[in-house]
Coordinates of C-alpha atoms in Angstrom, one line a residue:
Chain A
M191 CA 29.9 -41.2 3.4
I192 CA 31.0 -37.8 4.8
E193 CA 34.5 -36.6 4.2
L194 CA 36.2 -33.3 5.1
R195 CA 39.5 -32.4 3.4
Q196 CA 41.6 -29.6 4.9
V197 CA 38.5 -27.6 5.9
S198 CA 39.1 -24.2 7.5
K199 CA 36.6 -21.5 8.6
M200 CA 37.3 -18.1 9.9
Y201 CA 35.0 -15.4 11.5
F202 CA 35.5 -11.7 11.8
R203 CA 34.5 -10.1 15.1
G204 CA 34.2 -6.4 16.1
K205 CA 33.9 -3.3 14.0
R206 CA 35.7 -2.9 10.7
S207 CA 38.3 -0.7 12.1
H208 CA 39.1 -3.0 15.0
Q209 CA 38.3 -6.3 13.4
V210 CA 39.6 -9.5 14.9
T211 CA 39.9 -12.7 12.9
V212 CA 38.9 -15.9 14.7
T213 CA 39.8 -19.2 13.2
A214 CA 36.9 -21.5 14.2
V215 CA 38.0 -24.6 12.2
Q216 CA 41.6 -25.2 11.1
E217 CA 42.5 -27.6 8.2
I218 CA 40.4 -30.4 9.5
D219 CA 40.4 -33.8 7.8
L220 CA 37.6 -36.1 8.8
K221 CA 35.9 -39.2 7.4
I222 CA 32.7 -40.6 8.9
D223 CA 31.3 -43.9 7.7
P224 CA 27.6 -44.9 7.6
G225 CA 26.3 -46.1 10.9
E226 CA 28.9 -44.4 13.1
F227 CA 28.0 -42.5 16.3
V228 CA 30.6 -39.8 16.4
V229 CA 30.8 -37.6 19.5
I230 CA 32.9 -34.4 19.2
T231 CA 33.7 -32.7 22.5
G232 CA 35.6 -29.6 23.4
R233 CA 35.3 -26.4 25.4
S234 CA 32.9 -23.6 24.4
G235 CA 34.2 -21.7 21.4
C236 CA 36.6 -24.4 20.2
G237 CA 34.8 -24.7 16.8
K238 CA 32.4 -27.7 17.4
T239 CA 29.3 -26.0 16.1
S240 CA 31.1 -24.4 13.2
L241 CA 32.4 -27.8 12.2
L242 CA 28.9 -29.3 12.4
N243 CA 27.5 -26.4 10.3
I244 CA 30.1 -27.1 7.7
I245 CA 29.3 -30.8 7.6
A246 CA 25.6 -29.9 7.3
G247 CA 26.2 -27.6 4.3
L248 CA 24.8 -24.7 6.4
S249 CA 28.1 -22.8 6.4
R250 CA 30.6 -22.5 3.6
P251 CA 34.2 -23.2 4.6
D252 CA 36.9 -20.7 3.6
S253 CA 39.0 -23.4 2.3
G254 CA 38.9 -27.2 1.9
Q255 CA 36.2 -29.5 0.6
V256 CA 33.2 -31.3 2.1
F257 CA 32.0 -34.5 0.4
V258 CA 28.7 -36.2 1.1
D259 CA 28.3 -39.5 -0.7
G260 CA 31.2 -38.6 -2.9
T261 CA 29.8 -35.2 -4.0
D262 CA 31.6 -32.0 -3.2
V263 CA 28.8 -30.1 -1.4
W264 CA 30.0 -26.6 -2.1
T265 CA 30.2 -27.1 -5.9
M266 CA 26.4 -27.6 -5.8
K267 CA 23.7 -25.0 -6.3
D268 CA 21.7 -23.7 -3.4
E269 CA 18.6 -25.7 -4.4
D270 CA 20.7 -28.9 -4.5
I271 CA 22.4 -28.3 -1.2
S272 CA 19.0 -27.6 0.4
A273 CA 17.6 -30.8 -1.1
L274 CA 20.7 -32.7 0.2
R275 CA 20.1 -31.3 3.7
N276 CA 16.4 -32.2 3.5
Q277 CA 16.9 -35.8 2.3
K278 CA 20.1 -36.8 4.0
M279 CA 20.3 -34.9 7.3
G280 CA 18.3 -34.3 10.3
F281 CA 19.1 -31.5 12.8
M282 CA 19.0 -31.0 16.5
F283 CA 20.0 -27.5 17.4
Q284 CA 21.5 -26.2 20.6
V285 CA 18.9 -23.4 20.7
P286 CA 15.1 -23.8 20.6
S287 CA 14.2 -24.1 17.0
L288 CA 10.5 -24.8 16.7
I289 CA 8.4 -22.4 14.7
P290 CA 6.4 -20.6 17.4
T291 CA 3.3 -20.0 15.2
L292 CA 2.9 -23.7 14.4
N293 CA 1.6 -26.5 16.7
V294 CA 3.7 -29.5 17.5
L295 CA 2.3 -31.7 14.6
D296 CA 2.8 -28.9 12.0
N297 CA 6.4 -28.3 13.3
V298 CA 7.2 -32.0 12.8
V299 CA 5.7 -31.8 9.3
V300 CA 7.8 -28.8 8.2
P301 CA 10.8 -30.8 6.6
T302 CA 8.3 -32.7 4.3
M303 CA 7.4 -29.4 2.6
F304 CA 10.8 -29.5 0.9
A305 CA 10.7 -33.3 0.3
P306 CA 9.8 -34.9 -3.1
K307 CA 6.0 -34.9 -3.8
E308 CA 5.5 -38.6 -3.0
K309 CA 6.8 -38.1 0.6
Q310 CA 4.6 -35.1 1.1
K311 CA 1.4 -37.2 0.6
D312 CA 1.9 -39.1 3.8
A313 CA 3.4 -36.3 5.8
Y314 CA 0.9 -36.1 8.6
P315 CA 0.6 -39.9 9.2
H316 CA 4.5 -40.0 9.3
A317 CA 4.6 -37.0 11.6
K318 CA 2.1 -38.8 14.0
Q319 CA 4.3 -41.9 13.9
A320 CA 7.4 -39.8 14.7
L321 CA 5.6 -38.1 17.6
K322 CA 4.6 -41.5 18.8
A323 CA 8.2 -42.7 18.7
V324 CA 9.3 -39.8 20.9
R325 CA 6.2 -40.4 23.1
L326 CA 4.5 -37.1 22.4
S327 CA 1.3 -38.2 20.7
H328 CA -0.7 -36.5 23.4
R329 CA 0.9 -33.1 22.7
M330 CA 0.3 -32.8 18.9
D331 CA -1.9 -29.8 19.1
A332 CA 0.2 -27.9 21.7
F333 CA 2.2 -24.8 20.6
P334 CA 5.9 -24.6 21.4
R335 CA 5.3 -22.0 24.1
H336 CA 3.4 -24.6 26.1
L337 CA 6.1 -27.3 26.0
S338 CA 8.8 -28.1 28.6
A339 CA 12.4 -28.0 27.5
G340 CA 12.5 -31.8 27.4
E341 CA 9.3 -32.0 25.3
E342 CA 10.7 -29.4 22.9
K343 CA 13.8 -31.5 22.4
R344 CA 11.7 -34.6 21.7
V345 CA 9.6 -32.6 19.1
V346 CA 12.9 -31.6 17.5
I347 CA 14.0 -35.2 17.3
A348 CA 10.7 -36.2 15.7
R349 CA 11.1 -33.4 13.2
A350 CA 14.7 -34.5 12.5
I351 CA 13.7 -38.1 11.7
I352 CA 10.5 -37.5 9.7
N353 CA 12.3 -37.7 6.3
N354 CA 14.2 -40.8 7.5
P355 CA 17.6 -39.1 6.9
P356 CA 20.7 -41.3 7.0
V357 CA 22.5 -38.7 9.1
L358 CA 21.4 -37.0 12.4
L359 CA 23.4 -33.9 13.4
A360 CA 23.0 -33.0 17.1
D361 CA 24.4 -29.8 18.5
E362 CA 24.4 -29.9 22.3
P363 CA 21.2 -31.9 22.3
T364 CA 21.0 -32.0 26.1
A365 CA 21.8 -28.4 26.9
N366 CA 19.6 -26.9 29.6
L367 CA 18.0 -30.3 30.4
D368 CA 17.9 -32.0 33.8
E369 CA 19.7 -35.4 34.3
L370 CA 16.5 -37.5 33.8
T371 CA 15.4 -35.7 30.7
E372 CA 18.9 -35.8 29.3
K373 CA 18.8 -39.6 29.6
E374 CA 15.4 -39.7 27.9
V375 CA 16.7 -37.7 25.0
M376 CA 19.9 -39.6 24.6
A377 CA 17.9 -42.9 24.8
L378 CA 15.9 -41.7 21.8
V379 CA 19.1 -40.7 19.9
Q380 CA 20.6 -44.1 20.7
E381 CA 17.4 -45.8 19.4
I382 CA 17.7 -43.8 16.2
H383 CA 21.3 -44.9 15.9
R384 CA 20.4 -48.5 16.4
G385 CA 18.0 -48.1 13.4
G386 CA 21.1 -47.5 11.2
T387 CA 21.3 -43.7 11.3
T388 CA 24.7 -42.1 11.4
I389 CA 24.9 -39.7 14.4
I390 CA 27.3 -36.8 14.7
L391 CA 26.9 -35.2 18.1
V392 CA 28.8 -32.2 19.5
T393 CA 28.8 -31.4 23.1
H394 CA 30.9 -30.0 25.9
H395 CA 29.3 -32.5 28.3
P396 CA 31.8 -35.5 29.0
S397 CA 28.9 -37.7 30.1
L398 CA 27.7 -38.1 26.5
I399 CA 31.0 -39.5 25.3
G400 CA 29.9 -43.0 26.3
Y401 CA 27.0 -43.0 23.8
G402 CA 29.3 -42.7 20.8
T403 CA 31.3 -45.3 18.8
R404 CA 34.0 -42.7 18.2
H405 CA 35.1 -39.7 20.2
L406 CA 37.0 -36.7 18.9
T407 CA 38.2 -33.8 21.0
M408 CA 38.6 -30.3 19.6
L409 CA 40.7 -27.4 20.7
D410 CA 41.2 -24.1 18.9
G411 CA 39.6 -25.4 15.7
K412 CA 41.6 -28.6 15.5
F413 CA 41.2 -32.2 16.6
V414 CA 43.6 -32.9 19.5
A415 CA 42.5 -36.4 20.3
R416 CA 40.8 -39.2 18.4
E417 CA 39.6 -42.4 20.1
Chain B
M22 CA 1.6 -28.4 4.6
T23 CA 2.0 -25.6 2.0
L24 CA 3.8 -22.2 1.9
L25 CA 0.5 -20.5 2.1
Y26 CA -0.5 -22.4 5.3
L27 CA 2.9 -21.4 6.9
V28 CA 2.3 -17.8 5.9
L29 CA -1.3 -17.7 7.2
Q30 CA -0.4 -19.3 10.5
G31 CA 2.4 -16.7 10.9
L32 CA 0.0 -13.8 10.2
K33 CA -2.6 -15.2 12.5
E34 CA -0.2 -15.6 15.4
R35 CA 1.4 -12.2 14.9
Q36 CA -1.8 -10.3 14.6
F37 CA -0.7 -6.9 16.0
R38 CA 2.2 -6.5 13.6
S39 CA 0.2 -7.8 10.7
L40 CA -2.6 -5.3 11.4
L41 CA 0.0 -2.5 11.7
I42 CA 1.3 -3.1 8.3
V43 CA -2.2 -3.5 6.9
F44 CA -3.0 -0.2 8.4
F45 CA 0.0 1.6 6.8
I46 CA -0.9 0.3 3.4
L47 CA -4.6 1.0 4.0
V48 CA -3.8 4.7 4.7
L49 CA -1.6 5.0 1.6
T50 CA -4.0 3.3 -0.8
G51 CA -7.1 5.1 0.6
F52 CA -5.4 8.5 0.4
L53 CA -4.1 7.8 -3.0
L54 CA -7.6 6.9 -4.3
A55 CA -9.3 9.8 -2.6
T56 CA -6.7 12.3 -3.8
T57 CA -6.9 11.0 -7.4
V58 CA -10.7 11.1 -7.5
I59 CA -10.8 14.6 -6.0
L60 CA -8.1 16.0 -8.3
R61 CA -9.9 14.4 -11.3
G62 CA -13.2 16.0 -10.2
V63 CA -11.5 19.4 -10.0
E64 CA -9.7 19.0 -13.3
K65 CA -12.8 17.8 -15.1
S66 CA -14.8 20.7 -13.7
L67 CA -12.3 23.2 -14.9
R68 CA -12.0 21.6 -18.3
S69 CA -15.7 21.5 -18.7
G70 CA -16.0 25.2 -17.8
M71 CA -13.3 26.1 -20.1
E72 CA -14.7 24.2 -23.0
K73 CA -18.3 25.2 -22.7
L74 CA -18.4 28.7 -21.3
G75 CA -17.9 29.9 -24.8
A76 CA -16.9 33.6 -24.3
D77 CA -13.6 34.9 -25.4
I78 CA -13.8 37.8 -22.9
I79 CA -15.9 38.4 -19.9
V80 CA -16.3 42.0 -18.9
I81 CA -16.8 43.0 -15.3
P82 CA -16.7 46.3 -13.5
Y83 CA -13.2 47.5 -12.8
D84 CA -13.8 49.3 -9.5
I85 CA -15.4 46.4 -7.6
T86 CA -13.6 45.3 -4.5
E87 CA -10.9 42.7 -4.6
E88 CA -13.0 40.3 -2.7
A89 CA -15.9 40.8 -5.2
Q90 CA -13.5 40.4 -8.1
K91 CA -12.5 37.0 -6.7
E92 CA -16.1 36.0 -6.2
V93 CA -17.1 37.0 -9.7
L94 CA -14.1 35.1 -11.1
A95 CA -14.9 32.1 -9.0
G96 CA -18.3 32.2 -10.5
R97 CA -20.1 32.8 -7.2
L98 CA -21.6 36.1 -8.3
G99 CA -21.8 37.4 -4.7
T100 CA -21.0 40.9 -5.8
T101 CA -23.3 43.9 -5.5
D102 CA -21.3 45.9 -8.0
W103 CA -22.7 46.9 -11.4
M104 CA -21.6 48.9 -14.5
P105 CA -23.6 51.0 -16.9
A106 CA -25.7 48.9 -19.4
D107 CA -24.4 51.4 -22.1
N108 CA -21.1 49.4 -22.0
V109 CA -22.9 46.6 -23.9
R110 CA -23.6 49.0 -26.9
R111 CA -20.0 50.4 -26.8
I112 CA -18.4 47.0 -26.9
S113 CA -20.8 45.6 -29.5
E114 CA -19.8 48.5 -31.8
M115 CA -16.2 47.4 -31.8
E116 CA -15.1 46.0 -35.2
A117 CA -13.5 42.9 -33.7
V118 CA -16.6 41.9 -31.7
E119 CA -18.8 39.2 -33.2
R120 CA -21.5 39.2 -30.4
V121 CA -22.0 40.4 -26.9
S122 CA -24.5 39.4 -24.3
P123 CA -25.2 41.1 -21.0
R124 CA -26.1 39.6 -17.6
L125 CA -27.5 41.2 -14.6
Y126 CA -27.1 39.7 -11.1
L127 CA -30.3 40.4 -9.3
G128 CA -29.8 38.7 -6.0
T129 CA -29.3 35.5 -4.1
I130 CA -32.2 33.6 -2.5
K131 CA -30.9 31.9 0.6
G132 CA -32.4 28.7 1.9
S133 CA -34.3 28.1 -1.3
S134 CA -36.3 24.9 -1.3
Y135 CA -35.9 24.3 -5.0
L136 CA -32.4 23.0 -5.0
T137 CA -30.0 20.9 -2.9
N138 CA -27.6 23.8 -2.4
D139 CA -29.0 26.5 -0.1
E140 CA -28.2 29.5 -2.4
L141 CA -30.1 30.3 -5.6
F142 CA -28.7 33.1 -7.8
V143 CA -31.2 35.1 -9.8
I144 CA -29.8 36.4 -13.1
A145 CA -31.3 38.4 -15.9
F146 CA -30.0 37.7 -19.3
D147 CA -30.8 38.5 -22.9
P148 CA -32.0 35.3 -24.8
E149 CA -31.7 37.2 -28.1
T150 CA -27.9 37.7 -27.8
D151 CA -27.1 34.9 -25.4
F152 CA -24.5 32.4 -26.5
T153 CA -23.3 30.9 -23.2
I154 CA -26.4 29.9 -21.3
L155 CA -29.1 28.5 -23.6
C156 CA -26.5 26.2 -25.3
W157 CA -26.6 24.2 -22.0
L158 CA -30.3 23.5 -22.2
K159 CA -31.3 19.9 -22.0
E160 CA -34.3 20.5 -24.3
K161 CA -35.2 23.6 -26.2
P162 CA -38.3 25.2 -24.7
Q163 CA -41.3 25.6 -27.0
G164 CA -41.2 29.1 -28.6
T165 CA -39.4 32.0 -27.1
L166 CA -39.1 32.8 -23.4
K167 CA -42.1 34.8 -22.2
V168 CA -42.4 37.2 -19.4
G169 CA -42.5 35.0 -16.2
D170 CA -40.5 32.2 -17.7
A171 CA -37.2 31.1 -16.2
I172 CA -34.4 28.7 -17.1
G173 CA -33.0 26.7 -14.2
G174 CA -29.5 25.3 -13.5
A175 CA -28.9 21.6 -13.0
S176 CA -29.0 21.9 -9.2
I177 CA -32.6 23.0 -9.2
N178 CA -33.7 19.4 -8.9
R179 CA -36.7 19.6 -6.6
I180 CA -39.0 20.9 -9.2
A181 CA -39.9 19.6 -12.6
T182 CA -39.9 21.6 -15.8
S183 CA -43.1 23.7 -16.2
G184 CA -43.3 23.9 -12.4
R185 CA -43.8 27.1 -10.5
I186 CA -41.0 28.8 -8.6
L187 CA -41.7 31.6 -6.2
V188 CA -39.0 34.3 -6.1
N189 CA -39.8 37.3 -3.9
D190 CA -43.5 36.4 -4.1
Y191 CA -43.3 36.4 -7.9
A192 CA -44.3 33.2 -9.5
L193 CA -42.0 32.1 -12.3
T194 CA -42.5 29.1 -14.6
L195 CA -39.5 26.8 -15.1
A196 CA -39.4 26.7 -18.9
G197 CA -36.3 24.7 -19.2
K198 CA -33.3 23.2 -17.4
L199 CA -29.6 23.3 -18.1
E200 CA -27.2 20.4 -18.3
P201 CA -24.7 20.2 -15.4
T202 CA -22.0 22.8 -16.0
G203 CA -19.7 22.4 -12.9
V204 CA -19.9 26.2 -12.3
W205 CA -22.3 28.6 -10.8
Y206 CA -24.8 28.2 -13.6
D207 CA -26.0 25.0 -11.8
Q208 CA -27.3 27.2 -8.9
A209 CA -28.8 29.9 -11.1
L210 CA -32.2 30.9 -12.2
F211 CA -32.1 32.8 -15.5
I212 CA -34.8 35.2 -16.4
T213 CA -35.2 37.7 -19.2
F214 CA -34.7 41.4 -18.6
E215 CA -38.4 41.8 -19.4
T216 CA -39.3 39.4 -16.6
A217 CA -36.9 41.3 -14.3
R218 CA -38.6 44.5 -15.2
D219 CA -42.1 42.9 -14.6
M220 CA -40.9 41.5 -11.2
I221 CA -39.7 44.9 -10.0
A222 CA -42.8 46.6 -11.3
K223 CA -44.9 44.1 -9.3
G224 CA -43.0 44.9 -6.1
S225 CA -40.2 42.3 -6.1
T226 CA -37.1 44.1 -4.8
F227 CA -33.5 43.0 -5.5
N228 CA -31.4 45.4 -3.3
N229 CA -32.5 48.3 -5.5
V230 CA -30.9 46.9 -8.6
S231 CA -31.2 49.2 -11.6
L232 CA -32.1 47.7 -14.9
D233 CA -29.9 50.3 -16.5
T234 CA -26.9 48.4 -15.3
V235 CA -25.3 45.0 -15.9
T236 CA -23.1 42.8 -13.8
N237 CA -21.0 41.3 -16.7
I238 CA -20.9 41.1 -20.4
T239 CA -19.8 38.0 -22.3
V240 CA -18.0 38.8 -25.5
E241 CA -17.2 36.6 -28.5
L242 CA -14.6 38.0 -31.0
K243 CA -14.5 37.5 -34.7
P244 CA -12.1 34.9 -35.9
G245 CA -8.5 36.1 -36.2
Y246 CA -8.6 38.8 -33.5
D247 CA -6.2 38.6 -30.5
A248 CA -8.2 38.5 -27.3
A249 CA -5.4 40.2 -25.2
K250 CA -5.2 43.1 -27.6
M251 CA -8.9 43.5 -27.9
A252 CA -9.3 43.4 -24.1
M253 CA -7.0 46.5 -24.0
E254 CA -8.9 48.3 -26.7
M255 CA -12.2 47.6 -24.8
V256 CA -10.9 49.5 -21.8
L257 CA -10.4 52.5 -24.1
V258 CA -13.9 52.2 -25.6
A259 CA -15.6 51.6 -22.2
P260 CA -13.6 53.0 -19.3
G261 CA -14.2 51.5 -15.9
I262 CA -14.4 47.9 -17.1
W263 CA -12.1 44.9 -16.5
P264 CA -12.1 42.6 -19.5
V265 CA -11.0 39.1 -18.4
Q266 CA -9.9 36.7 -21.2
A267 CA -11.6 33.3 -20.8
P268 CA -8.4 31.2 -20.6
K269 CA -7.1 33.7 -18.0
L270 CA -10.4 33.4 -16.1
M271 CA -9.9 29.6 -16.0
T272 CA -6.3 30.2 -14.9
I273 CA -7.5 32.3 -12.0
L274 CA -10.1 29.7 -11.1
A275 CA -7.4 27.0 -11.3
S276 CA -5.0 29.0 -9.2
Q277 CA -7.6 29.3 -6.5
R278 CA -7.7 25.5 -6.3
A279 CA -4.0 25.1 -6.8
G280 CA -3.3 25.6 -3.1
L281 CA -5.6 22.8 -2.2
I282 CA -4.2 20.5 -5.0
K283 CA -0.6 21.3 -3.8
S284 CA -1.6 20.4 -0.2
L285 CA -3.1 17.2 -1.3
F286 CA 0.1 16.2 -3.2
I287 CA 2.3 17.2 -0.3
A288 CA 0.2 15.1 2.1
L289 CA 0.3 12.2 -0.4
G290 CA 4.0 12.4 -0.6
I291 CA 4.4 12.5 3.2
I292 CA 2.0 9.6 3.6
W293 CA 3.9 7.6 1.0
I294 CA 7.3 8.2 2.6
L295 CA 5.9 7.4 6.1
A296 CA 4.1 4.3 4.8
V297 CA 7.2 3.0 3.0
I298 CA 9.5 3.7 6.0
L299 CA 7.2 2.3 8.6
T300 CA 6.2 -0.8 6.6
G301 CA 9.9 -1.4 5.9
F302 CA 10.8 -0.9 9.5
V303 CA 8.1 -3.2 10.9
F304 CA 8.9 -5.8 8.3
S305 CA 12.6 -5.6 9.1
I306 CA 11.8 -6.1 12.8
I307 CA 9.8 -9.2 11.8
V308 CA 12.7 -10.6 9.7
N309 CA 15.1 -9.9 12.6
E310 CA 12.9 -11.6 15.1
R311 CA 12.6 -14.6 12.8
R312 CA 16.2 -15.2 12.1
R313 CA 16.2 -18.4 14.0
E314 CA 13.1 -19.6 12.2
I315 CA 14.8 -18.8 8.9
G316 CA 17.9 -20.7 10.0
M317 CA 15.8 -23.7 11.0
L318 CA 13.8 -23.7 7.7
R319 CA 17.1 -23.5 5.8
A320 CA 18.5 -26.4 7.8
T321 CA 15.5 -28.6 7.2
G322 CA 15.8 -28.0 3.4
A323 CA 14.3 -24.6 2.5
S324 CA 16.2 -23.0 -0.3
C325 CA 17.0 -19.2 -0.5
N326 CA 14.2 -19.1 -3.1
F327 CA 11.7 -20.6 -0.7
I328 CA 12.6 -18.1 2.0
F329 CA 12.2 -15.3 -0.4
R330 CA 8.8 -16.6 -1.6
L331 CA 7.7 -17.1 2.0
F332 CA 8.4 -13.5 3.0
L333 CA 7.1 -12.2 -0.3
A334 CA 3.8 -14.1 0.0
E335 CA 3.5 -12.7 3.5
S336 CA 4.1 -9.2 2.3
A337 CA 1.8 -9.6 -0.7
I338 CA -1.1 -10.8 1.6
L339 CA -0.6 -7.9 3.9
A340 CA -0.3 -5.4 1.0
I341 CA -3.4 -6.8 -0.8
G342 CA -5.3 -6.8 2.5
G343 CA -4.3 -3.2 3.3
G344 CA -4.9 -2.1 -0.3
V345 CA -8.4 -3.6 -0.5
A346 CA -9.4 -2.2 2.9
G347 CA -8.0 1.2 1.9
I348 CA -10.0 1.2 -1.4
I349 CA -13.2 0.2 0.3
L350 CA -12.9 2.8 3.1
S351 CA -11.8 5.5 0.7
T352 CA -14.7 4.7 -1.7
L353 CA -17.2 4.8 1.2
F354 CA -15.6 8.1 2.4
L355 CA -15.9 9.7 -1.0
Y356 CA -19.5 8.4 -1.4
F357 CA -20.8 9.7 1.9
T358 CA -18.9 13.0 1.9
R359 CA -19.3 13.8 -1.9
S360 CA -21.8 16.6 -1.3
W361 CA -19.5 18.3 1.2
I362 CA -16.4 17.8 -1.0
M363 CA -18.3 19.1 -4.1
S364 CA -19.6 22.2 -2.4
T365 CA -16.2 22.9 -0.7
L366 CA -14.3 22.6 -4.0
E367 CA -17.1 24.1 -6.1
I368 CA -17.1 21.2 -8.4
R369 CA -20.2 19.4 -9.7
A370 CA -19.1 15.9 -10.3
L371 CA -16.9 13.9 -8.0
L372 CA -17.3 10.1 -8.4
P373 CA -16.8 9.0 -12.0
A374 CA -19.2 6.5 -13.7
L375 CA -18.7 2.8 -12.7
P376 CA -16.2 1.8 -15.4
G377 CA -14.1 4.9 -14.6
L378 CA -14.3 4.3 -10.9
V379 CA -13.2 0.7 -11.4
A380 CA -10.3 1.8 -13.5
F381 CA -9.4 4.4 -10.8
I382 CA -9.6 1.7 -8.1
V383 CA -7.5 -0.8 -10.0
G384 CA -5.0 1.9 -10.9
C385 CA -4.6 3.2 -7.4
F386 CA -4.4 -0.3 -6.0
L387 CA -1.5 -1.2 -8.4
I388 CA 0.2 2.2 -7.8
A389 CA 0.0 1.7 -4.0
L390 CA 1.4 -1.8 -4.3
I391 CA 4.3 -0.5 -6.5
L392 CA 4.9 2.3 -4.0
V393 CA 5.3 -0.1 -1.0
L394 CA 7.1 -2.8 -3.0
P395 CA 10.6 -1.6 -2.0
A396 CA 9.6 -1.8 1.7
L397 CA 8.2 -5.3 1.3
L398 CA 10.9 -6.6 -1.0
Y399 CA 14.0 -5.5 0.9
P400 CA 13.3 -7.6 4.0
A401 CA 12.3 -10.6 1.9
V402 CA 15.6 -10.3 0.0
R403 CA 17.5 -9.9 3.3
A404 CA 15.8 -12.9 4.8
S405 CA 16.6 -15.1 1.8
R406 CA 20.3 -14.1 1.9
L407 CA 20.7 -14.8 5.6
D408 CA 23.5 -17.3 6.4
P409 CA 21.5 -20.1 8.2
A410 CA 24.4 -20.9 10.5
V411 CA 24.8 -17.3 11.5
A412 CA 21.0 -16.9 11.8
M413 CA 20.8 -19.8 14.3
R414 CA 23.6 -18.5 16.4
E415 CA 22.8 -14.8 16.7
V416 CA 19.4 -14.9 18.3

């Protein structure tokens, strides 16, 4: 379903005169089958988020190919890649990612704006269902600034699943959460996985390894261990 | 949810910045409209004067003070200098001259109740030879002007034709009214030399004005004669005069307003530059602060095109809002201060008729939009080209 072939990504840091090249992802090969729960771990700066962004079609690799359902993502036009993200992937970002000017319900509805017309019709009922699934029905009218960190993560999960994507990409989904909230969030992610969604989760937190069906460890842009 | 809803929610929740941008565009549009309308009024007034004053040459005394020269040329007639009436005969005898007509400034009545402006000029003229005053009459009076009759300028609007006007305790009959001219004619009361003589005989005093003098002489040349050359010859025929050619007169009038026009243009330029820079700056800040939002939208399926349209729609709403507010405020400003502007600039008409005003408003609105377009487009293009992964990371 998702396949990476010899994918590399470099970044340039510093001013032009003293620019340093950082290799974030180095010639990675990876195949992820439908229904898998892949946990990628590694220290900060090892290239986990870069890899996730490449898988998501958010960041163009410098070399190599990314296939989603057999199609080379980076041969597609921007509109098609955007549609692919919208229909096939849900995102949980490391940083707060709700639109501050929209309330919780509207935030959850956002991905349906880019969905086909027939999905847009039932956007709000679906968003309410998604919020019910993450147990936040009572906070529909609240704005992001009024939410706790745990509530915000749950809204992000609701937003990620509203289009029923087959893949959920989670970047440090439990960052800045207390132990109890972490367990709540991961329970929701597990529930989504049980529903047949492929999960790709990157974290530096070893406690999340147990949730996955496969564990990969990254170091300096490469996989150093595969379990 | 629609793009418009997303935009409106954004504007509602970021009121201060939204209002700041609206204000910049409001100032630009408002100033653009006000400047354009004022410049058009000045230009129209000058053109009207040039087209209808009729005289090829206007002769005034040479030895009047510089200040008085300016006043005469500006049409304010505030001079107390005169020249011998014999100059009229001397000039009329020149071969190149088709006709001449003298005028005599008798005085200014301050605080007159017959017109909106507070100064009324009393001028003696010769209806027999006149070719620059009576042609402005709205309706020809019945018969010739009798002793005691007067012709009033367009600003004498508080009395109807045939009404009585008291000047220095002398009752004049308003025999006719002139069309608006845009020059001092509007504030003048024209009487014949016979009437002036009768007034003086009956005790009306005008600063000891002598009826053997004139203030200026309007001259029309025969076709084919060069006005500049004839003006020089006139000085030889009637020493002590200053013949001013009509186009030159209008040039002098125009140059007196040129300073103001230049200032308006400079101010407009500065306001435009400031509005563009500040609008662009504020919008760039908004884009920078919303990098994460842009990244999130891209991740959930928004294309570059959608992000561009999102920011463009936001810019367009602010620009249209600012533009409309600027137009409304500017129109109200022009409407309520029109009398002051007209008297300051010595123009008669300021606001054009409704179709013209609508055309001005639409034109200024579009020009203002085009002027701020670079400031609004640049951030929208930048936002649409933002790498979503980088956008999510950097904030």
